[in-house]
Structures are given as structure tokens and as C-alpha cells.
XYZ file of C-alpha atoms in Angstrom:
469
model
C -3.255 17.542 38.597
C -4.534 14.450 37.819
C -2.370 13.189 34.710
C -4.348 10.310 33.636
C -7.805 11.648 33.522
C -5.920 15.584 32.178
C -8.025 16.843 34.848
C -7.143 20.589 37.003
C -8.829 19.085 40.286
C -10.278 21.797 43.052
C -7.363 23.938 41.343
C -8.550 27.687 40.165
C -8.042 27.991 36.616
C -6.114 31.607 36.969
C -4.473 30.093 39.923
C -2.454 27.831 37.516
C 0.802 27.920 36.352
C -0.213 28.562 32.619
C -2.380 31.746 33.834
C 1.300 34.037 34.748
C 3.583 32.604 32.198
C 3.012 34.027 28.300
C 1.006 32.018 25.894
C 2.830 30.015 23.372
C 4.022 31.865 20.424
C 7.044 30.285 18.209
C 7.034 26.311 19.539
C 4.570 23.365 20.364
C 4.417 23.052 24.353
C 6.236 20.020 25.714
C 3.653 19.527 27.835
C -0.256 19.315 27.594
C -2.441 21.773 29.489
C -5.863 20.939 30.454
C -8.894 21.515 28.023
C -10.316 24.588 30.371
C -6.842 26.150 30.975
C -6.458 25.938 26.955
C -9.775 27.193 26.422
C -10.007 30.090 28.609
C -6.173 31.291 27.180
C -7.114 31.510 23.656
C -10.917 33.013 24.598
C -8.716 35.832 26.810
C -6.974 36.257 23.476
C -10.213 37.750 21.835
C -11.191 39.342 24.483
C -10.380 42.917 23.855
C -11.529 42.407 20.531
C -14.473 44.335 18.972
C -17.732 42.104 19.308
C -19.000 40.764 15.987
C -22.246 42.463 15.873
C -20.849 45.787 16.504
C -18.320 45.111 13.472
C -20.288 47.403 10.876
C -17.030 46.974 8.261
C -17.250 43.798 7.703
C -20.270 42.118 4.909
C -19.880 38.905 6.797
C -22.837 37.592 8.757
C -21.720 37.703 12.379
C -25.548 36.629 13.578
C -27.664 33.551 13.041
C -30.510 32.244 14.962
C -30.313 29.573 17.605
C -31.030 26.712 15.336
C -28.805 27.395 12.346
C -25.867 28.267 14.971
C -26.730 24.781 16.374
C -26.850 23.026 12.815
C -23.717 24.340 11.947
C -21.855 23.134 15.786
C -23.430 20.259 15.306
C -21.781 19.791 11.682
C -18.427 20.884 12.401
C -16.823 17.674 11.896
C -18.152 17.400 8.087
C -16.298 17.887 5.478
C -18.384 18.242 2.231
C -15.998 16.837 -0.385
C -16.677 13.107 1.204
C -19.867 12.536 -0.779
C -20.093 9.027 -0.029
C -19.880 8.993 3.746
C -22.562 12.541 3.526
C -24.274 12.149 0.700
C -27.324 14.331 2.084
C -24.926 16.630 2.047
C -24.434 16.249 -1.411
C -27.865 16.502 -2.186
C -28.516 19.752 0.147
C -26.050 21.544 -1.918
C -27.276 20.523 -5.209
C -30.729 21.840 -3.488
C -29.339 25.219 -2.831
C -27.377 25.792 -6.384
C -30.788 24.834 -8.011
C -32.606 27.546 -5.468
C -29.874 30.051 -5.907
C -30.088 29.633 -10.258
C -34.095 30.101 -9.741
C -33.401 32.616 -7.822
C -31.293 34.614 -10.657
C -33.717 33.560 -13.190
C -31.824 30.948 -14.676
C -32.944 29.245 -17.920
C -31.798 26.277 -18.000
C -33.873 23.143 -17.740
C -33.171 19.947 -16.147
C -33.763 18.926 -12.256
C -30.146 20.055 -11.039
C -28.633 23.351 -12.369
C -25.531 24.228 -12.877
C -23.113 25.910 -10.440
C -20.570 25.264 -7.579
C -20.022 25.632 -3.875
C -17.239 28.142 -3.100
C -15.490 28.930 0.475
C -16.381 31.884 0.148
C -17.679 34.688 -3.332
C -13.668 35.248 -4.047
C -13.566 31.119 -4.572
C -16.892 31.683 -6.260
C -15.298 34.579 -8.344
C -12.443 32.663 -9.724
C -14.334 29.979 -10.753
C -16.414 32.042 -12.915
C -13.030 33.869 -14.561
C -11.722 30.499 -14.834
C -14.555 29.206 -16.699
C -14.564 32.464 -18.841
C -10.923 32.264 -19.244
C -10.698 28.606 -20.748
C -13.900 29.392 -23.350
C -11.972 32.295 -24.516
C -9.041 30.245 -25.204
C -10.499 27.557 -26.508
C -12.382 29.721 -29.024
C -9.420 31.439 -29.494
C -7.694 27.592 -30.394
C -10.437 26.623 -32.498
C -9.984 29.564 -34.845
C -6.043 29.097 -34.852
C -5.433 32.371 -32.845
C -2.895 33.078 -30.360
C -3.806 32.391 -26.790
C -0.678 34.261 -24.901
C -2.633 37.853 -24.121
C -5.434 37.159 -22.260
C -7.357 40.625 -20.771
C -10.238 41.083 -18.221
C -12.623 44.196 -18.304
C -13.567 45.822 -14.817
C -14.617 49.055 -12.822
C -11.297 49.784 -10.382
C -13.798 49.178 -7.247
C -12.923 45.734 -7.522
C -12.356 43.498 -4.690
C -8.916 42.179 -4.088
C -9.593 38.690 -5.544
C -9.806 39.909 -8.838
C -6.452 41.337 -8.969
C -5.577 37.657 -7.343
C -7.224 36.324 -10.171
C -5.891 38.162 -13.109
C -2.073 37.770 -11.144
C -2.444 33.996 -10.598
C -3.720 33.376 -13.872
C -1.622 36.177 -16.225
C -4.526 37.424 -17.274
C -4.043 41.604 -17.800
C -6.383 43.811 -15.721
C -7.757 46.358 -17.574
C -10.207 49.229 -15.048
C -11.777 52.084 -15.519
C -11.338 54.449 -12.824
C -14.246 55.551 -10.642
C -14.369 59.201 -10.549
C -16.899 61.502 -8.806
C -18.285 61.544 -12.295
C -18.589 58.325 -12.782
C -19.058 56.369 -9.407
C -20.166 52.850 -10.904
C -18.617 51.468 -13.811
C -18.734 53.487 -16.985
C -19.798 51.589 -19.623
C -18.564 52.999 -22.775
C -14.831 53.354 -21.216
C -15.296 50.096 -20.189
C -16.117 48.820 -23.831
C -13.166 51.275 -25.329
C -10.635 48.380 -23.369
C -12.180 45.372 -24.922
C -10.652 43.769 -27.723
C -10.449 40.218 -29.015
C -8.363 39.209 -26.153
C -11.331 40.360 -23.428
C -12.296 36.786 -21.769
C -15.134 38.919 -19.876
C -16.696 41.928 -18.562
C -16.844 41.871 -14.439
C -19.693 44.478 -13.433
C -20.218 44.559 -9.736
C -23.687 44.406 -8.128
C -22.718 45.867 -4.530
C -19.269 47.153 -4.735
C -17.658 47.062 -1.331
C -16.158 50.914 -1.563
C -19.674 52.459 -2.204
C -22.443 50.354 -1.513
C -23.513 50.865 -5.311
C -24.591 48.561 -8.293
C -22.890 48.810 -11.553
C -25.528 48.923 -14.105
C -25.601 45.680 -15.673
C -28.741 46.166 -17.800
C -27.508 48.912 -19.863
C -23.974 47.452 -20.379
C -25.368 44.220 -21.815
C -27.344 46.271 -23.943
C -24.700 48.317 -24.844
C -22.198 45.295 -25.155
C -24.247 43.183 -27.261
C -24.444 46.202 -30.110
C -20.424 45.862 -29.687
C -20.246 41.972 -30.144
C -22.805 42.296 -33.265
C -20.246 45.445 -34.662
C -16.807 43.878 -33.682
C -17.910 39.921 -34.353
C -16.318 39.524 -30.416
C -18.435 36.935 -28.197
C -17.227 38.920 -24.841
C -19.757 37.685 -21.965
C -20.328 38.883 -18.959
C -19.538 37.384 -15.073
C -21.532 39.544 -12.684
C -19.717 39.614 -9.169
C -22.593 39.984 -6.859
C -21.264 38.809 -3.374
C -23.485 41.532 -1.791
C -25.921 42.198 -4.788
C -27.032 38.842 -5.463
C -28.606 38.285 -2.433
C -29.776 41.501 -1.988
C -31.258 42.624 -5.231
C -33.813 39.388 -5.954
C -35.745 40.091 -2.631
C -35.477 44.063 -2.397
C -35.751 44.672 -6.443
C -37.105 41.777 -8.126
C -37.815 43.860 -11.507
C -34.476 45.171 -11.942
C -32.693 42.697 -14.548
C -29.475 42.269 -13.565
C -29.315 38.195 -13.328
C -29.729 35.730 -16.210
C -32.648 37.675 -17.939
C -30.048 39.357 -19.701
C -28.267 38.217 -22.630
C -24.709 37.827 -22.099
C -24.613 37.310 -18.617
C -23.146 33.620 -18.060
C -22.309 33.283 -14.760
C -22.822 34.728 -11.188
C -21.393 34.721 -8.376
C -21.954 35.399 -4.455
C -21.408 35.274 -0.671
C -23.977 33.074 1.045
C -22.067 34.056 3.768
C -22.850 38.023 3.245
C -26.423 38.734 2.796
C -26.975 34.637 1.754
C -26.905 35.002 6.104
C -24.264 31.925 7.132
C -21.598 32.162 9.036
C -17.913 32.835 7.551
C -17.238 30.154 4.714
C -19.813 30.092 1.888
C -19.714 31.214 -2.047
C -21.831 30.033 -4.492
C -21.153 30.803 -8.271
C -24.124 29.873 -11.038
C -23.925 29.213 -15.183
C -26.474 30.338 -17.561
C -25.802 27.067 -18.856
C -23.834 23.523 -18.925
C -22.668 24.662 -21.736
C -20.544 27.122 -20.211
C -19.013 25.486 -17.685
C -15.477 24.075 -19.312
C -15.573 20.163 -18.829
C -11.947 21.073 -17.825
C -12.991 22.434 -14.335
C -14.444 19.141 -13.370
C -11.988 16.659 -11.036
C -12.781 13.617 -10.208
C -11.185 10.871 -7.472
C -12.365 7.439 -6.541
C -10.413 7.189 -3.446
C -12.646 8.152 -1.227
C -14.799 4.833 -1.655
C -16.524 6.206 -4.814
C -16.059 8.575 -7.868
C -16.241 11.881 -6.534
C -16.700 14.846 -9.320
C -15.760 18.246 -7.893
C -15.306 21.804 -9.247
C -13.387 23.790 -7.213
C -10.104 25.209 -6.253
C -10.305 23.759 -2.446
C -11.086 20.019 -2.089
C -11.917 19.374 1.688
C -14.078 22.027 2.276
C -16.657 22.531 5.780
C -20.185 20.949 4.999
C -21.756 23.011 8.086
C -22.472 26.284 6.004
C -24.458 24.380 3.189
C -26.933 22.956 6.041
C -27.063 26.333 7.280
C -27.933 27.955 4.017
C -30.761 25.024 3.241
C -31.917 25.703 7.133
C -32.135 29.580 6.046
C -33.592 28.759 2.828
C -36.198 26.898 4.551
C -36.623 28.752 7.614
C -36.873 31.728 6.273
C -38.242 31.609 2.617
C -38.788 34.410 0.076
C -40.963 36.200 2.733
C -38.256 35.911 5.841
C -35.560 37.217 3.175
C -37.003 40.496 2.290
C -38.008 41.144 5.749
C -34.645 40.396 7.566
C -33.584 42.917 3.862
C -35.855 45.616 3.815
C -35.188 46.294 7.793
C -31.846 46.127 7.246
C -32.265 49.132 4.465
C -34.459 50.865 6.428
C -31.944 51.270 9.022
C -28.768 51.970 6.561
C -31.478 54.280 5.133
C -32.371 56.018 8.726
C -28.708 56.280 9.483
C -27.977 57.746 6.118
C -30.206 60.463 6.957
C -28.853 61.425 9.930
C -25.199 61.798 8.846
C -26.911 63.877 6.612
C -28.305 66.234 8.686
C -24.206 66.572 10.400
C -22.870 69.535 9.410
C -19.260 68.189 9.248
C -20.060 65.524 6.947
C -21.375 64.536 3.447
C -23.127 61.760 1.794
C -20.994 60.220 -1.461
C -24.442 59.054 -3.038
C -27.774 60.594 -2.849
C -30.217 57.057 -2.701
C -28.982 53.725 -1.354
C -28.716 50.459 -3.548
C -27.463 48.257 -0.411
C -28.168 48.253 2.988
C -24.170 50.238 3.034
C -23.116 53.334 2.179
C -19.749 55.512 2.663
C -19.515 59.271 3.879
C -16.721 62.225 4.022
C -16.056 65.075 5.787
C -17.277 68.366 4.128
C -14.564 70.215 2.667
C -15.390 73.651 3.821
C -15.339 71.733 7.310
C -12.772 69.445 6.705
C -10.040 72.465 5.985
C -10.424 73.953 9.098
C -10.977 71.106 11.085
C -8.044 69.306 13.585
C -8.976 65.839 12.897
C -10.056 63.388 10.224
C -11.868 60.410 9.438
C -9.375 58.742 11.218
C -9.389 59.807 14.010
C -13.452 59.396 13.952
C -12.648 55.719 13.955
C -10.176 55.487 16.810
C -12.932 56.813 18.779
C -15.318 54.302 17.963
C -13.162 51.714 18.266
C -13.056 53.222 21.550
C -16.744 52.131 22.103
C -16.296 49.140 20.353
C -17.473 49.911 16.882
C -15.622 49.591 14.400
C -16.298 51.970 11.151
C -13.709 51.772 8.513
C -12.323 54.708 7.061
C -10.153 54.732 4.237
C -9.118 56.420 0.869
C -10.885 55.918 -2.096
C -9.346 53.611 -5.425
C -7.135 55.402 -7.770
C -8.028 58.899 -9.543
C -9.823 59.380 -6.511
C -7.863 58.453 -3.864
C -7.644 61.654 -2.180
C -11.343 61.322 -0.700
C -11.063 59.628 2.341
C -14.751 58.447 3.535
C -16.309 55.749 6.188
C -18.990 53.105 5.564
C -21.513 51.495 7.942
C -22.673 48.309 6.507
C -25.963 47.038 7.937
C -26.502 43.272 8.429
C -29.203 41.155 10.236
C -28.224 41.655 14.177
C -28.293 45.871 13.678
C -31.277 47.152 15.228
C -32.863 50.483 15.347
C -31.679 50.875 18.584
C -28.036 49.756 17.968
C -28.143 52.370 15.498
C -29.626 55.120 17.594
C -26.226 54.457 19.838
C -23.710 54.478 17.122
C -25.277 58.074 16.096
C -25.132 59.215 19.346
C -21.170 57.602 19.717
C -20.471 59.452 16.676
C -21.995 62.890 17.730
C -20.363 62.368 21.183
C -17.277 62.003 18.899
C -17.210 64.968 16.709
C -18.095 66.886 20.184
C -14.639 65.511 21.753
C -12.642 65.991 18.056
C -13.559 69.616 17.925
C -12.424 70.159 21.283
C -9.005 69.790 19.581
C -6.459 72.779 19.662
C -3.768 71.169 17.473
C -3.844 68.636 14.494
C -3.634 65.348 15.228
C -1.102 63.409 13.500
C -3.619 62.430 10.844
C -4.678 65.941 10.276
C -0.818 66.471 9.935
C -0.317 63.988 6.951
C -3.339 64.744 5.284
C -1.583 68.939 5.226
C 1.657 67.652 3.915
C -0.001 65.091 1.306
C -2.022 68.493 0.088
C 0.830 70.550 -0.832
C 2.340 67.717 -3.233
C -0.829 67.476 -4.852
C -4.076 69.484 -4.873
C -7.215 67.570 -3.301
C -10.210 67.573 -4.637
C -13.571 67.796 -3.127
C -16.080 68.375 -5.917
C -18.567 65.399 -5.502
């Protein structure tokens, strides 16, 4: 080895000492190992990983194109916050916020709108509670009222940062269950849980367990006959990490956005159906006006004064060039084409589980390009296996198709969802349906439960299950 230049010579790379001793796991090595030894030990470490593409549980964009993959390498090193050493930066953001607002029919005037870069929609979503938080108590100050029992209003198919939200901030979570009944939020339980302590109403426009929309139309209708009865000012946030990219270029009648009335802020993943890479949230407000002056942080050490809202500071620049790039790139048209494929398929695949006798659709039409199934129940009690097992054996082709129980009241229904994102094709999907045929062939070989089939028996006798859907 040549120490000076941290070079491996004519040396093999898995002829090398680091290649048969195990890779670091509790301490810094003494010693340095050279660049293509290092690489090639942590890119074994994904190796038996499922590929990205073929990852059909996750919302996250796992393909770009050539040039926005190259925009974002070549951007790596940026980080955003440092407005005065990238202020084009600064400016592409402000581009996209203004494109994203126009895009939710925002009304609001003025050449920059108003909204905020997020790592991410849960980022994104607690800047919009925040904001709705700190109007409610500042109302509640101005009128001398008690600011100690803050509450927010939500469907129980909320994603995890919520629950962050309302913990972090001591704000009480108040749901209404899902039920096979009600699937998507049901408005007048919803309204039932509001009181003058409600900072918001959090209606979900893709909700990750279903691949539905809440409907937002007819609960600001609904809710602003309640504020005019009760004298309440309870807005709404819409969480649309999936929706809000989804619904503007596949359903561009459907009010949802900032056509309604007491919808006030928005928020979602430009890294979901917005089509960057991991690292991207974008949240929107009706207004300045809404946006607490509180949330606002500014530095001048940095070379200049720097006003941020956020929770992170240093945040990567590289996914804002790649959303202007796809903005750009692909315009309105690009969108609902990369969209409307991706439905097709979900919609082609949705079919054919369909037409399985062993299985059942949970909704009849799809919102999303997503959508969840379970096992039939006349099937499902006589079958050996479960939806479990179903997705050990795809994982055993390298898909990977989630199954899990359902949120609370329903959690007995176990299902799986296939989420299609740009980088399925109609081919891809043609081989998952044949994986998961080939599947059910091997399950139903089965002359014994499997250990899933086991605990799914046992959890029926404490408690009836219930299949009606």
C-alpha cells in the first residue's frame, strides 16, 4: 500500500485485509482504508437489499431521469440555508413555493407567495400545525382566554408525524376512527370533537393506509355552517403529501386546495408524487396573514441577514434544483402524463387482484395511483397462510408489498398496498401479478398453518373478527 498517495496498488480489492475481517460496528478504525475498499464495504452492505424501484411500499420517488439525478450529484455539497454564498438557490425555491401556491389556487397577490421548504411533508406538516397552533393562542390571548388545552381534529389514518406533532407540542389528539362504514374521515363526528380549544381540522388528501381522499369540499362546507353557529374560527390544514401533487394534474375540478374557504394552509411531499429524490416538503398559506411572524428566524452570521422558517436550519439545496428542473422539464403536460400512467397501472393491477378469488378490494374506484387489498373471508378461514406470509414471498423476488393491520376499530383487517410511482411499468406490473399468482399457488400447497396463520387463530378466539366491508 502506498501510504502517502492512500492508494491499494496492483492489490485485489477482496484480496485485502479489510475484505475477511467484519466491518466496523461500535468504534472509529485506527486506521484509514482506501476510498475503493471503503466504498465497495458499505455498497456490499445494501446489497441484499430490495432494489428501489421494486419497493412498491414506499411513496418516495426512487426514479429520476438522467439530468435531475445529475443536478442533484452535482449539488450535493449545497446547503440551502447559506443564502448569501447560493442565492440562486434562494431564488429557485421562492420560484417553486410561488408555482406550488398557483398550483393550489392560491389567492394571494404579490410576486412571491407565501410558504416554506420542508425536509420532507412531516417538516411541512408541523409547520402548518405550528402556524395554526400559535393563531389559536393568540386569539385565544387577545380575548383573555385560557391557552393551557389546546386540541387538534383528525381522521385516525393519520401519519405518524401528527401524533409527533400533537406529543411535541401538548396539543390533545382528538380522531375519529375509520370504520368499514366510514373509510375517509367522517365529517360530522369529526365536527362533534371540536370545541373552542380546536386549533384546526387535518383532512387528508391521500391517506397512506387506503390510498383515499378525505372529502375536503363537503367538510368546509359543513364546517363553515359550524363556525357561523358556534362563533369558533376553526380552519383547516389539508395534509396532502400524496394528494397535492396528485389531485391538481389528475382532477383539476375537484376543490380541495385554496378555493375553499377555510382552508389556510397545505402541505406536501415534493419528494412523493412532487418526483425528487428523498428530502423535500413544501407547505403553502392562503395568506401572509396566516403565517405567525413568530415562525420567522433570522441570523446575520452567515455574512448577511438570513430569514428562515423552519424547524431544520442547514438543510440539502440539491432537491429544490431538482424540483425547479422537474417543474421545468416536465411542465403541466409531463405531470399528468408521468400521473395518469401511473393510475392506469394501479388501476390495471387493481383489476386483476380483483379477478383473485382469494382476495378482495377495500375500495371500489381509485383516488391515487395506491390502493390496499385483503384476503376474502370465506377464503381466508380456511386458508393456511396470510397476508404475511404473501409478503415473505415477494420479498423473496425482491418486491416488497407491505402488509399490515388496519388503525384502531378496525384493526383486525389485515390488507396489502401496491403504491405506483414513476419507474413502474406495465410490464413490471405484469411480473408482480404473475409473482403473486405464483405465490398463492406455493401458499396453498400448505398442509399446516404457518405461524402467522397460528396467531391470527388465537387472536380470533379473544375477540371476534370482522369481515363485513
Amino acid at each position: 500500500m502506498d501510504k502517502k498517495n492512500n492508494t491499494w496498488g496492483d492489490t485485489p480489492i477482496f484480496g485485502s485485509r479489510q475484505m475477511k475481517e467484519p466491518a466496523p460496528a461500535e468504534f472509529i478504525p485506527e486506521h484509514r482504508t482506501p476510498a475503493v475498499i471503503a466504498y465497495q464495504m458499505v455498497k456490499d452492505e445494501t446489497f441484499p437489499q430490495t432494489q428501489p424501484r421494486l419497493n412498491l411500499a414506499t411513496f418516495v420517488t426512487t426514479y429520476m431521469d438522467d439530468y435531475g439525478t445529475r443536478l442533484m450529484n452535482e449539488a450535493v455539497g449545497i446547503n440551502y440555508i447559506d443564502e448569501t454564498e447560493y442565492p440562486r438557490v434562494a431564488v429557485m425555491c421562492g420560484r417553486c413555493i410561488n408555482m406550488v401556491a398557483n398550483m393550489w389556487n392560491t389567492p394571494e397577490k404579490g410576486d412571491w407567495k407565501t410558504g416554506a421548504v420542508g425536509i420532507g411533508s412531516s417538516e411541512a406538516c408541523m409547520l402548518g400545525g405550528v402556524a395554526a397552533w400559535l393563531r389559536w393562542r393568540e386569539r385565544r390571548k387577545s380575548q383573555g382566554k385560557p391557552v393551557d388545552k389546546p386540541n387538534l381534529v383528525m381522521s385516525s389514518a393519520y401519519q405518524v408525524v401528527w401524533e409527533k406533532f400533537c406529543q411535541l407540542w401538548q396539543i390533545e389528539m382528538r380522531t375519529v376512527p375509520i370504520t368499514h362504514k366510514h373509510p375517509t374521515l367522517n365529517i360530522e363526528d369529526a365536527l362533534k370533537l371540536c370545541d373552542e380549544n380546536t386549533i384546526c381540522i387535518v383532512p387528508i388528501a391521500g391517506v397512506t393506509w387506503t390510498g383515499m381522499n378525505d372529502d375536503i369540499e363537503a367538510l368546509d362546507f359543513a364546517l363553515d355552517d359550524f363556525n357561523a353557529k358556534t362563533g369558533y374560527d376553526i380552519p383547516i390544514h389539508v395534509d396532502a403529501a400524496s394528494g397535492g401533487f396528485i389531485l391538481p394534474f389528475l382532477n383539476p375540478n375537484k376543490k380541495w386546495d385554496f378555493r375553499l374557504k377555510w382552508v389556510l394552509s397545505i402541505s406536501t411531499s415534493g419528494h412523493k408524487y412532487g418526483l425528487v429524490y428523498p428530502g423535500l416538503g413544501w407547505v403553502v398559506w392562503k395568506d401572509k396573514k396566516y403565517l405567525p411572524k413568530e415562525m420567522s428566524f433570522s441570523v446575520n452570521y452567515l455574512g448577511a441577514s438570513i430569514t428562515q422558517v423552519g424547524l431544520n436550519f442547514s438543510r440539502p439545496g440539491a432537491q429544490i434544483l431538482a424540483q425547479y428542473y422537474n417543474f421545468i422539464h416536465l411542465g403541466k403536460d409531463g405531470y399528468r402524463e408521468i400521473h395518469s400512467n401511473s393510475m392506469e397501472i394501479a388501476r390495471y393491477c387493481h383489476a386483476r387482484i380483483a379477478q383473485m378469488p382469494c382476495f378482495k378490494n377495500y375500495s371500489a374506484e381509485l383516488e391515487n395511483p395506491l390502493f390496499i387489498w385483503y384476503m376474502d373471508p370465506e377464503y381466508d378461514r380456511k386458508a393456511n397462510w396470510t397476508l404475511y406470509d404473501m409478503q415473505d414471498k415477494l420479498m423473496q423476488k425482491g418486491w416488497m408489498v407491505p402488509a399490515y393491520s388496519m388503525p384502531k376499530n378496525i384493526e383486525d383487517m389485515v390488507v396489502m398496498r401496491i403504491v405506483v410511482r414513476q419507474g413502474m411499468s406495465r410490464d413490471m406490473a405484469d411480473m408482480l401479478l404473475q409473482d403473486i399468482t405464483d405465490a398463492v399457488e406455493e401458499l396453498e400447497k400448505l398442509q399446516y398453518p404457518t405461524p402467522s396463520r397460528i396467531a391470527a387463530q388465537k387472536q380470533e378466539k379473544t375477540k371476534g373478527k370482522v369481515y363485513t366491508h
